């Protein structure tokens, strides 16, 4: 049996340690295989976002989100560049799992790489990790889930 060939790897990233570890793993894999990367960051409407909108702070929210997304994409893009990996970045807004899956399909990705949040210990939220779970359930291509660094 031959190992699968990955030419196009879609990497879902945010600023969590698990997602950044996934980005690092994807860069390493792409450097070894010659694959191209597409880093995707999806901003969703969480509880904090809805609260700021209700308070009429849409402009502040938009500015903060744009700056944070730009910094994140610059970080992952620079890591790929240092490894001589061809990479592109995109920021989308909406439902994270649905958009990761759609982007993988539209780009014709061979592999999706995502981080696995740490769901153990005090303070974990029962919905953390639902994006990864949903992508695992619905993806029609392989999904590599990278654990949060110890």
GROMACS .gro file of N, CA and C in nm:
model
  450
    1UNK      N    1   0.084  -0.118   0.000
    1UNK     CA    2   0.000   0.000   0.000
    1UNK      C    3   0.089   0.124   0.000
    2UNK      N    4   0.059   0.217  -0.087
    2UNK     CA    5   0.139   0.339  -0.095
    2UNK      C    6   0.079   0.448  -0.008
    3UNK      N    7   0.166   0.535   0.037
    3UNK     CA    8   0.122   0.647   0.121
    3UNK      C    9   0.047   0.748   0.035
    4UNK      N   10  -0.053   0.814   0.092
    4UNK     CA   11  -0.125   0.915   0.015
    4UNK      C   12  -0.034   1.032  -0.020
    5UNK      N   13  -0.063   1.093  -0.134
    5UNK     CA   14   0.013   1.210  -0.177
    5UNK      C   15  -0.071   1.333  -0.151
    6UNK      N   16  -0.011   1.428  -0.083
    6UNK     CA   17  -0.081   1.552  -0.053
    6UNK      C   18  -0.014   1.665  -0.130
    7UNK      N   19  -0.087   1.722  -0.225
    7UNK     CA   20  -0.036   1.835  -0.301
    7UNK      C   21  -0.088   1.968  -0.247
    8UNK      N   22  -0.209   1.965  -0.192
    8UNK     CA   23  -0.273   2.087  -0.143
    8UNK      C   24  -0.327   2.060  -0.003
    9UNK      N   25  -0.271   2.132   0.093
    9UNK     CA   26  -0.309   2.113   0.233
    9UNK      C   27  -0.376   2.240   0.284
   10UNK      N   28  -0.500   2.226   0.328
   10UNK     CA   29  -0.573   2.338   0.386
   10UNK      C   30  -0.555   2.333   0.537
   11UNK      N   31  -0.516   2.445   0.596
   11UNK     CA   32  -0.488   2.451   0.739
   11UNK      C   33  -0.581   2.552   0.804
   12UNK      N   34  -0.665   2.505   0.895
   12UNK     CA   35  -0.755   2.594   0.969
   12UNK      C   36  -0.679   2.647   1.090
   13UNK      N   37  -0.669   2.779   1.100
   13UNK     CA   38  -0.591   2.838   1.210
   13UNK      C   39  -0.670   2.946   1.283
   14UNK      N   40  -0.639   2.956   1.411
   14UNK     CA   41  -0.678   3.070   1.492
   14UNK      C   42  -0.559   3.095   1.584
   15UNK      N   43  -0.578   3.172   1.689
   15UNK     CA   44  -0.462   3.204   1.774
   15UNK      C   45  -0.447   3.109   1.892
   16UNK      N   46  -0.514   2.995   1.890
   16UNK     CA   47  -0.501   2.899   1.999
   16UNK      C   48  -0.371   2.819   1.984
   17UNK      N   49  -0.318   2.771   2.096
   17UNK     CA   50  -0.196   2.689   2.088
   17UNK      C   51  -0.214   2.566   1.998
   18UNK      N   52  -0.330   2.503   2.003
   18UNK     CA   53  -0.354   2.384   1.921
   18UNK      C   54  -0.353   2.418   1.772
   19UNK      N   55  -0.417   2.527   1.735
   19UNK     CA   56  -0.421   2.567   1.594
   19UNK      C   57  -0.283   2.609   1.545
   20UNK      N   58  -0.208   2.677   1.629
   20UNK     CA   59  -0.072   2.716   1.589
   20UNK      C   60   0.017   2.593   1.574
   21UNK      N   61  -0.004   2.492   1.660
   21UNK     CA   62   0.070   2.366   1.646
   21UNK      C   63   0.032   2.297   1.516
   22UNK      N   64  -0.096   2.305   1.479
   22UNK     CA   65  -0.141   2.247   1.352
   22UNK      C   66  -0.075   2.318   1.235
   23UNK      N   67  -0.064   2.450   1.243
   23UNK     CA   68   0.003   2.526   1.138
   23UNK      C   69   0.148   2.485   1.125
   24UNK      N   70   0.215   2.469   1.238
   24UNK     CA   71   0.356   2.427   1.237
   24UNK      C   72   0.370   2.287   1.175
   25UNK      N   73   0.282   2.196   1.215
   25UNK     CA   74   0.288   2.060   1.161
   25UNK      C   75   0.263   2.059   1.010
   26UNK      N   76   0.170   2.142   0.965
   26UNK     CA   77   0.140   2.149   0.821
   26UNK      C   78   0.259   2.205   0.743
   27UNK      N   79   0.325   2.306   0.798
   27UNK     CA   80   0.444   2.361   0.731
   27UNK      C   81   0.551   2.254   0.721
   28UNK      N   82   0.572   2.181   0.829
   28UNK     CA   83   0.672   2.074   0.830
   28UNK      C   84   0.638   1.967   0.725
   29UNK      N   85   0.512   1.926   0.720
   29UNK     CA   86   0.468   1.826   0.623
   29UNK      C   87   0.485   1.877   0.480
   30UNK      N   88   0.446   2.001   0.457
   30UNK     CA   89   0.458   2.059   0.322
   30UNK      C   90   0.604   2.072   0.280
   31UNK      N   91   0.691   2.107   0.374
   31UNK     CA   92   0.833   2.119   0.342
   31UNK      C   93   0.891   1.984   0.300
   32UNK      N   94   0.843   1.878   0.360
   32UNK     CA   95   0.893   1.744   0.328
   32UNK      C   96   0.833   1.687   0.200
   33UNK      N   97   0.712   1.730   0.166
   33UNK     CA   98   0.642   1.669   0.053
   33UNK      C   99   0.630   1.759  -0.070
   34UNK      N  100   0.659   1.888  -0.053
   34UNK     CA  101   0.642   1.981  -0.164
   34UNK      C  102   0.500   2.029  -0.183
   35UNK      N  103   0.414   2.002  -0.087
   35UNK     CA  104   0.274   2.044  -0.097
   35UNK      C  105   0.261   2.196  -0.081
   36UNK      N  106   0.154   2.249  -0.135
   36UNK     CA  107   0.119   2.390  -0.115
   36UNK      C  108   0.022   2.399   0.002
   37UNK      N  109   0.026   2.512   0.071
   37UNK     CA  110  -0.061   2.533   0.186
   37UNK      C  111  -0.158   2.647   0.160
   38UNK      N  112  -0.275   2.634   0.217
   38UNK     CA  113  -0.368   2.747   0.226
   38UNK      C  114  -0.412   2.754   0.372
   39UNK      N  115  -0.371   2.863   0.438
   39UNK     CA  116  -0.413   2.888   0.575
   39UNK      C  117  -0.546   2.960   0.572
   40UNK      N  118  -0.643   2.910   0.646
   40UNK     CA  119  -0.776   2.969   0.651
   40UNK      C  120  -0.808   3.005   0.795
   41UNK      N  121  -0.846   3.130   0.814
   41UNK     CA  122  -0.892   3.176   0.945
   41UNK      C  123  -1.036   3.222   0.929
   42UNK      N  124  -1.124   3.167   1.010
   42UNK     CA  125  -1.266   3.203   1.002
   42UNK      C  126  -1.306   3.273   1.131
   43UNK      N  127  -1.360   3.392   1.114
   43UNK     CA  128  -1.412   3.464   1.230
   43UNK      C  129  -1.561   3.436   1.238
   44UNK      N  130  -1.604   3.391   1.353
   44UNK     CA  131  -1.745   3.362   1.375
   44UNK      C  132  -1.805   3.462   1.472
   45UNK      N  133  -1.932   3.452   1.493
   45UNK     CA  134  -2.001   3.541   1.586
   45UNK      C  135  -2.023   3.471   1.719
   46UNK      N  136  -1.922   3.474   1.803
   46UNK     CA  137  -1.933   3.417   1.936
   46UNK      C  138  -2.009   3.510   2.029
   47UNK      N  139  -2.017   3.469   2.153
   47UNK     CA  140  -2.090   3.546   2.255
   47UNK      C  141  -2.035   3.687   2.271
   48UNK      N  142  -1.905   3.703   2.276
   48UNK     CA  143  -1.843   3.835   2.293
   48UNK      C  144  -1.876   3.924   2.174
   49UNK      N  145  -1.870   3.869   2.055
   49UNK     CA  146  -1.899   3.947   1.934
   49UNK      C  147  -2.043   3.998   1.937
   50UNK      N  148  -2.135   3.910   1.972
   50UNK     CA  149  -2.276   3.951   1.978
   50UNK      C  150  -2.297   4.059   2.084
   51UNK      N  151  -2.229   4.047   2.197
   51UNK     CA  152  -2.243   4.148   2.303
   51UNK      C  153  -2.190   4.284   2.256
   52UNK      N  154  -2.076   4.286   2.191
   52UNK     CA  155  -2.021   4.413   2.142
   52UNK      C  156  -2.112   4.475   2.036
   53UNK      N  157  -2.172   4.392   1.955
   53UNK     CA  158  -2.265   4.445   1.854
   53UNK      C  159  -2.387   4.507   1.921
   54UNK      N  160  -2.439   4.441   2.024
   54UNK     CA  161  -2.554   4.496   2.095
   54UNK      C  162  -2.521   4.630   2.159
   55UNK      N  163  -2.396   4.648   2.197
   55UNK     CA  164  -2.353   4.773   2.261
   55UNK      C  165  -2.317   4.879   2.157
   56UNK      N  166  -2.334   4.847   2.030
   56UNK     CA  167  -2.306   4.945   1.925
   56UNK      C  168  -2.158   4.966   1.899
   57UNK      N  169  -2.076   4.866   1.926
   57UNK     CA  170  -1.932   4.880   1.909
   57UNK      C  171  -1.883   4.801   1.788
   58UNK      N  172  -1.962   4.802   1.681
   58UNK     CA  173  -1.927   4.729   1.559
   58UNK      C  174  -1.795   4.774   1.498
   59UNK      N  175  -1.772   4.904   1.496
   59UNK     CA  176  -1.651   4.958   1.434
   59UNK      C  177  -1.527   4.910   1.509
   60UNK      N  178  -1.532   4.919   1.642
   60UNK     CA  179  -1.420   4.873   1.724
   60UNK      C  180  -1.397   4.723   1.703
   61UNK      N  181  -1.505   4.649   1.700
   61UNK     CA  182  -1.497   4.505   1.680
   61UNK      C  183  -1.433   4.472   1.545
   62UNK      N  184  -1.478   4.538   1.441
   62UNK     CA  185  -1.426   4.513   1.308
   62UNK      C  186  -1.276   4.544   1.299
   63UNK      N  187  -1.235   4.655   1.360
   63UNK     CA  188  -1.094   4.693   1.359
   63UNK      C  189  -1.010   4.590   1.433
   64UNK      N  190  -1.056   4.549   1.550
   64UNK     CA  191  -0.980   4.450   1.629
   64UNK      C  192  -0.970   4.316   1.556
   65UNK      N  193  -1.079   4.273   1.498
   65UNK     CA  194  -1.079   4.146   1.426
   65UNK      C  195  -0.984   4.150   1.307
   66UNK      N  196  -0.988   4.259   1.233
   66UNK     CA  197  -0.902   4.273   1.115
   66UNK      C  198  -0.755   4.271   1.154
   67UNK      N  199  -0.721   4.346   1.259
   67UNK     CA  200  -0.581   4.350   1.304
   67UNK      C  201  -0.535   4.214   1.354
   68UNK      N  202  -0.620   4.147   1.431
   68UNK     CA  203  -0.583   4.016   1.484
   68UNK      C  204  -0.566   3.914   1.371
   69UNK      N  205  -0.657   3.916   1.275
   69UNK     CA  206  -0.648   3.822   1.162
   69UNK      C  207  -0.524   3.850   1.078
   70UNK      N  208  -0.493   3.977   1.055
   70UNK     CA  209  -0.375   4.012   0.975
   70UNK      C  210  -0.247   3.966   1.046
   71UNK      N  211  -0.241   3.986   1.177
   71UNK     CA  212  -0.123   3.944   1.253
   71UNK      C  213  -0.108   3.792   1.250
   72UNK      N  214  -0.218   3.721   1.267
   72UNK     CA  215  -0.214   3.575   1.264
   72UNK      C  216  -0.168   3.524   1.128
   73UNK      N  217  -0.223   3.580   1.022
   73UNK     CA  218  -0.185   3.536   0.888
   73UNK      C  219  -0.041   3.572   0.855
   74UNK      N  220   0.005   3.686   0.902
   74UNK     CA  221   0.146   3.722   0.882
   74UNK      C  222   0.237   3.622   0.953
   75UNK      N  223   0.197   3.580   1.072
   75UNK     CA  224   0.276   3.483   1.150
   75UNK      C  225   0.287   3.348   1.078
   76UNK      N  226   0.172   3.293   1.037
   76UNK     CA  227   0.177   3.161   0.973
   76UNK      C  228   0.240   3.170   0.834
   77UNK      N  229   0.216   3.280   0.765
   77UNK     CA  230   0.277   3.299   0.634
   77UNK      C  231   0.428   3.308   0.642
   78UNK      N  232   0.478   3.377   0.745
   78UNK     CA  233   0.622   3.389   0.764
   78UNK      C  234   0.686   3.254   0.797
   79UNK      N  235   0.617   3.173   0.875
   79UNK     CA  236   0.670   3.040   0.907
   79UNK      C  237   0.682   2.956   0.781
   80UNK      N  238   0.582   2.962   0.695
   80UNK     CA  239   0.587   2.888   0.569
   80UNK      C  240   0.699   2.940   0.480
   81UNK      N  241   0.713   3.071   0.474
   81UNK     CA  242   0.818   3.131   0.391
   81UNK      C  243   0.957   3.088   0.438
   82UNK      N  244   0.979   3.085   0.570
   82UNK     CA  245   1.109   3.043   0.623
   82UNK      C  246   1.141   2.898   0.585
   83UNK      N  247   1.037   2.818   0.566
   83UNK     CA  248   1.056   2.678   0.529
   83UNK      C  249   1.053   2.657   0.378
   84UNK      N  250   1.049   2.767   0.301
   84UNK     CA  251   1.041   2.760   0.155
   84UNK      C  252   0.919   2.682   0.106
   85UNK      N  253   0.807   2.704   0.175
   85UNK     CA  254   0.681   2.640   0.139
   85UNK      C  255   0.591   2.744   0.073
   86UNK      N  256   0.531   2.707  -0.039
   86UNK     CA  257   0.436   2.796  -0.105
   86UNK      C  258   0.307   2.796  -0.023
   87UNK      N  259   0.266   2.915   0.019
   87UNK     CA  260   0.146   2.925   0.103
   87UNK      C  261   0.069   3.050   0.070
   88UNK      N  262  -0.060   3.041   0.089
   88UNK     CA  263  -0.146   3.157   0.077
   88UNK      C  264  -0.236   3.161   0.199
   89UNK      N  265  -0.294   3.276   0.224
   89UNK     CA  266  -0.379   3.293   0.341
   89UNK      C  267  -0.512   3.353   0.299
   90UNK      N  268  -0.614   3.317   0.374
   90UNK     CA  269  -0.745   3.377   0.350
   90UNK      C  270  -0.820   3.387   0.482
   91UNK      N  271  -0.894   3.495   0.496
   91UNK     CA  272  -0.976   3.518   0.615
   91UNK      C  273  -1.121   3.523   0.570
   92UNK      N  274  -1.204   3.445   0.636
   92UNK     CA  275  -1.346   3.437   0.602
   92UNK      C  276  -1.429   3.468   0.726
   93UNK      N  277  -1.554   3.503   0.705
   93UNK     CA  278  -1.643   3.531   0.818
   93UNK      C  279  -1.768   3.446   0.805
   94UNK      N  280  -1.802   3.380   0.914
   94UNK     CA  281  -1.922   3.297   0.914
   94UNK      C  282  -1.905   3.175   1.001
   95UNK      N  283  -1.971   3.068   0.963
   95UNK     CA  284  -1.965   2.943   1.038
   95UNK      C  285  -1.832   2.874   1.009
   96UNK      N  286  -1.747   2.858   1.112
   96UNK     CA  287  -1.612   2.806   1.087
   96UNK      C  288  -1.608   2.667   1.022
   97UNK      N  289  -1.683   2.572   1.073
   97UNK     CA  290  -1.677   2.437   1.016
   97UNK      C  291  -1.726   2.436   0.871
   98UNK      N  292  -1.838   2.501   0.846
   98UNK     CA  293  -1.893   2.503   0.710
   98UNK      C  294  -1.797   2.569   0.613
   99UNK      N  295  -1.733   2.677   0.656
   99UNK     CA  296  -1.643   2.748   0.565
   99UNK      C  297  -1.512   2.673   0.544
  100UNK      N  298  -1.461   2.606   0.646
  100UNK     CA  299  -1.341   2.524   0.628
  100UNK      C  300  -1.370   2.413   0.527
  101UNK      N  301  -1.483   2.347   0.542
  101UNK     CA  302  -1.521   2.241   0.449
  101UNK      C  303  -1.542   2.294   0.307
  102UNK      N  304  -1.609   2.407   0.295
  102UNK     CA  305  -1.632   2.466   0.163
  102UNK      C  306  -1.502   2.508   0.097
  103UNK      N  307  -1.413   2.568   0.176
  103UNK     CA  308  -1.285   2.613   0.121
  103UNK      C  309  -1.202   2.493   0.076
  104UNK      N  310  -1.204   2.385   0.153
  104UNK     CA  311  -1.132   2.263   0.115
  104UNK      C  312  -1.185   2.208  -0.017
  105UNK      N  313  -1.316   2.209  -0.033
  105UNK     CA  314  -1.377   2.161  -0.157
  105UNK      C  315  -1.345   2.253  -0.274
  106UNK      N  316  -1.365   2.382  -0.254
  106UNK     CA  317  -1.343   2.479  -0.363
  106UNK      C  318  -1.198   2.483  -0.409
  107UNK      N  319  -1.105   2.464  -0.316
  107UNK     CA  320  -0.962   2.469  -0.349
  107UNK      C  321  -0.912   2.332  -0.395
  108UNK      N  322  -0.994   2.230  -0.381
  108UNK     CA  323  -0.958   2.093  -0.416
  108UNK      C  324  -0.843   2.041  -0.329
  109UNK      N  325  -0.855   2.067  -0.199
  109UNK     CA  326  -0.752   2.025  -0.104
  109UNK      C  327  -0.748   1.872  -0.093
  110UNK      N  328  -0.629   1.821  -0.062
  110UNK     CA  329  -0.610   1.677  -0.041
  110UNK      C  330  -0.614   1.640   0.107
  111UNK      N  331  -0.595   1.740   0.193
  111UNK     CA  332  -0.585   1.717   0.337
  111UNK      C  333  -0.626   1.844   0.409
  112UNK      N  334  -0.697   1.827   0.520
  112UNK     CA  335  -0.728   1.938   0.610
  112UNK      C  336  -0.648   1.915   0.738
  113UNK      N  337  -0.583   2.019   0.787
  113UNK     CA  338  -0.508   2.010   0.912
  113UNK      C  339  -0.571   2.107   1.011
  114UNK      N  340  -0.601   2.057   1.131
  114UNK     CA  341  -0.664   2.139   1.235
  114UNK      C  342  -0.602   2.106   1.370
  115UNK      N  343  -0.618   2.197   1.463
  115UNK     CA  344  -0.574   2.173   1.599
  115UNK      C  345  -0.683   2.107   1.681
  116UNK      N  346  -0.641   2.034   1.784
  116UNK     CA  347  -0.735   1.975   1.878
  116UNK      C  348  -0.724   2.049   2.010
  117UNK      N  349  -0.827   2.122   2.047
  117UNK     CA  350  -0.821   2.195   2.173
  117UNK      C  351  -0.809   2.100   2.291
  118UNK      N  352  -0.750   2.147   2.398
  118UNK     CA  353  -0.740   2.069   2.520
  118UNK      C  354  -0.875   2.076   2.591
  119UNK      N  355  -0.943   1.965   2.598
  119UNK     CA  356  -1.077   1.962   2.657
  119UNK      C  357  -1.076   1.912   2.801
  120UNK      N  358  -0.959   1.897   2.857
  120UNK     CA  359  -0.948   1.848   2.995
  120UNK      C  360  -0.925   1.963   3.090
  121UNK      N  361  -0.947   1.937   3.214
  121UNK     CA  362  -0.912   2.033   3.318
  121UNK      C  363  -1.020   2.136   3.344
  122UNK      N  364  -0.996   2.216   3.448
  122UNK     CA  365  -1.095   2.316   3.487
  122UNK      C  366  -1.107   2.426   3.382
  123UNK      N  367  -1.226   2.478   3.369
  123UNK     CA  368  -1.247   2.591   3.282
  123UNK      C  369  -1.269   2.556   3.136
  124UNK      N  370  -1.269   2.427   3.102
  124UNK     CA  371  -1.293   2.396   2.962
  124UNK      C  372  -1.441   2.417   2.932
  125UNK      N  373  -1.467   2.458   2.813
  125UNK     CA  374  -1.603   2.487   2.770
  125UNK      C  375  -1.656   2.366   2.695
  126UNK      N  376  -1.780   2.324   2.719
  126UNK     CA  377  -1.831   2.204   2.654
  126UNK      C  378  -1.841   2.214   2.502
  127UNK      N  379  -1.840   2.335   2.447
  127UNK     CA  380  -1.851   2.350   2.303
  127UNK      C  381  -1.717   2.368   2.235
  128UNK      N  382  -1.610   2.378   2.313
  128UNK     CA  383  -1.478   2.390   2.253
  128UNK      C  384  -1.448   2.261   2.178
  129UNK      N  385  -1.398   2.275   2.059
  129UNK     CA  386  -1.366   2.158   1.979
  129UNK      C  387  -1.478   2.115   1.887
  130UNK      N  388  -1.592   2.183   1.893
  130UNK     CA  389  -1.703   2.143   1.807
  130UNK      C  390  -1.672   2.166   1.660
  131UNK      N  391  -1.591   2.266   1.628
  131UNK     CA  392  -1.555   2.290   1.488
  131UNK      C  393  -1.474   2.172   1.436
  132UNK      N  394  -1.375   2.131   1.511
  132UNK     CA  395  -1.292   2.017   1.470
  132UNK      C  396  -1.378   1.891   1.456
  133UNK      N  397  -1.465   1.868   1.554
  133UNK     CA  398  -1.552   1.750   1.548
  133UNK      C  399  -1.642   1.752   1.424
  134UNK      N  400  -1.699   1.868   1.396
  134UNK     CA  401  -1.789   1.879   1.281
  134UNK      C  402  -1.714   1.855   1.150
  135UNK      N  403  -1.593   1.911   1.139
  135UNK     CA  404  -1.513   1.889   1.019
  135UNK      C  405  -1.478   1.741   1.005
  136UNK      N  406  -1.439   1.677   1.116
  136UNK     CA  407  -1.409   1.533   1.112
  136UNK      C  408  -1.528   1.452   1.065
  137UNK      N  409  -1.647   1.488   1.111
  137UNK     CA  410  -1.767   1.413   1.075
  137UNK      C  411  -1.807   1.432   0.929
  138UNK      N  412  -1.785   1.551   0.874
  138UNK     CA  413  -1.839   1.583   0.743
  138UNK      C  414  -1.738   1.586   0.628
  139UNK      N  415  -1.610   1.588   0.659
  139UNK     CA  416  -1.508   1.598   0.554
  139UNK      C  417  -1.507   1.474   0.466
  140UNK      N  418  -1.486   1.497   0.338
  140UNK     CA  419  -1.475   1.386   0.243
  140UNK      C  420  -1.331   1.359   0.203
  141UNK      N  421  -1.238   1.428   0.269
  141UNK     CA  422  -1.095   1.406   0.249
  141UNK      C  423  -1.033   1.382   0.386
  142UNK      N  424  -0.909   1.333   0.392
  142UNK     CA  425  -0.846   1.311   0.521
  142UNK      C  426  -0.833   1.441   0.602
  143UNK      N  427  -0.845   1.424   0.733
  143UNK     CA  428  -0.829   1.536   0.827
  143UNK      C  429  -0.723   1.494   0.928
  144UNK      N  430  -0.620   1.575   0.942
  144UNK     CA  431  -0.516   1.551   1.041
  144UNK      C  432  -0.542   1.645   1.158
  145UNK      N  433  -0.557   1.589   1.278
  145UNK     CA  434  -0.584   1.668   1.397
  145UNK      C  435  -0.458   1.667   1.483
  146UNK      N  436  -0.408   1.787   1.512
  146UNK     CA  437  -0.283   1.803   1.585
  146UNK      C  438  -0.316   1.844   1.728
  147UNK      N  439  -0.264   1.771   1.828
  147UNK     CA  440  -0.293   1.808   1.966
  147UNK      C  441  -0.221   1.936   2.008
  148UNK      N  442  -0.277   1.998   2.108
  148UNK     CA  443  -0.214   2.115   2.167
  148UNK      C  444  -0.080   2.073   2.226
  149UNK      N  445   0.023   2.158   2.211
  149UNK     CA  446   0.153   2.121   2.267
  149UNK      C  447   0.146   2.107   2.419
  150UNK      N  448   0.224   2.015   2.471
  150UNK     CA  449   0.225   1.991   2.616
  150UNK      C  450   0.291   2.105   2.691
   0.00000   0.00000   0.00000
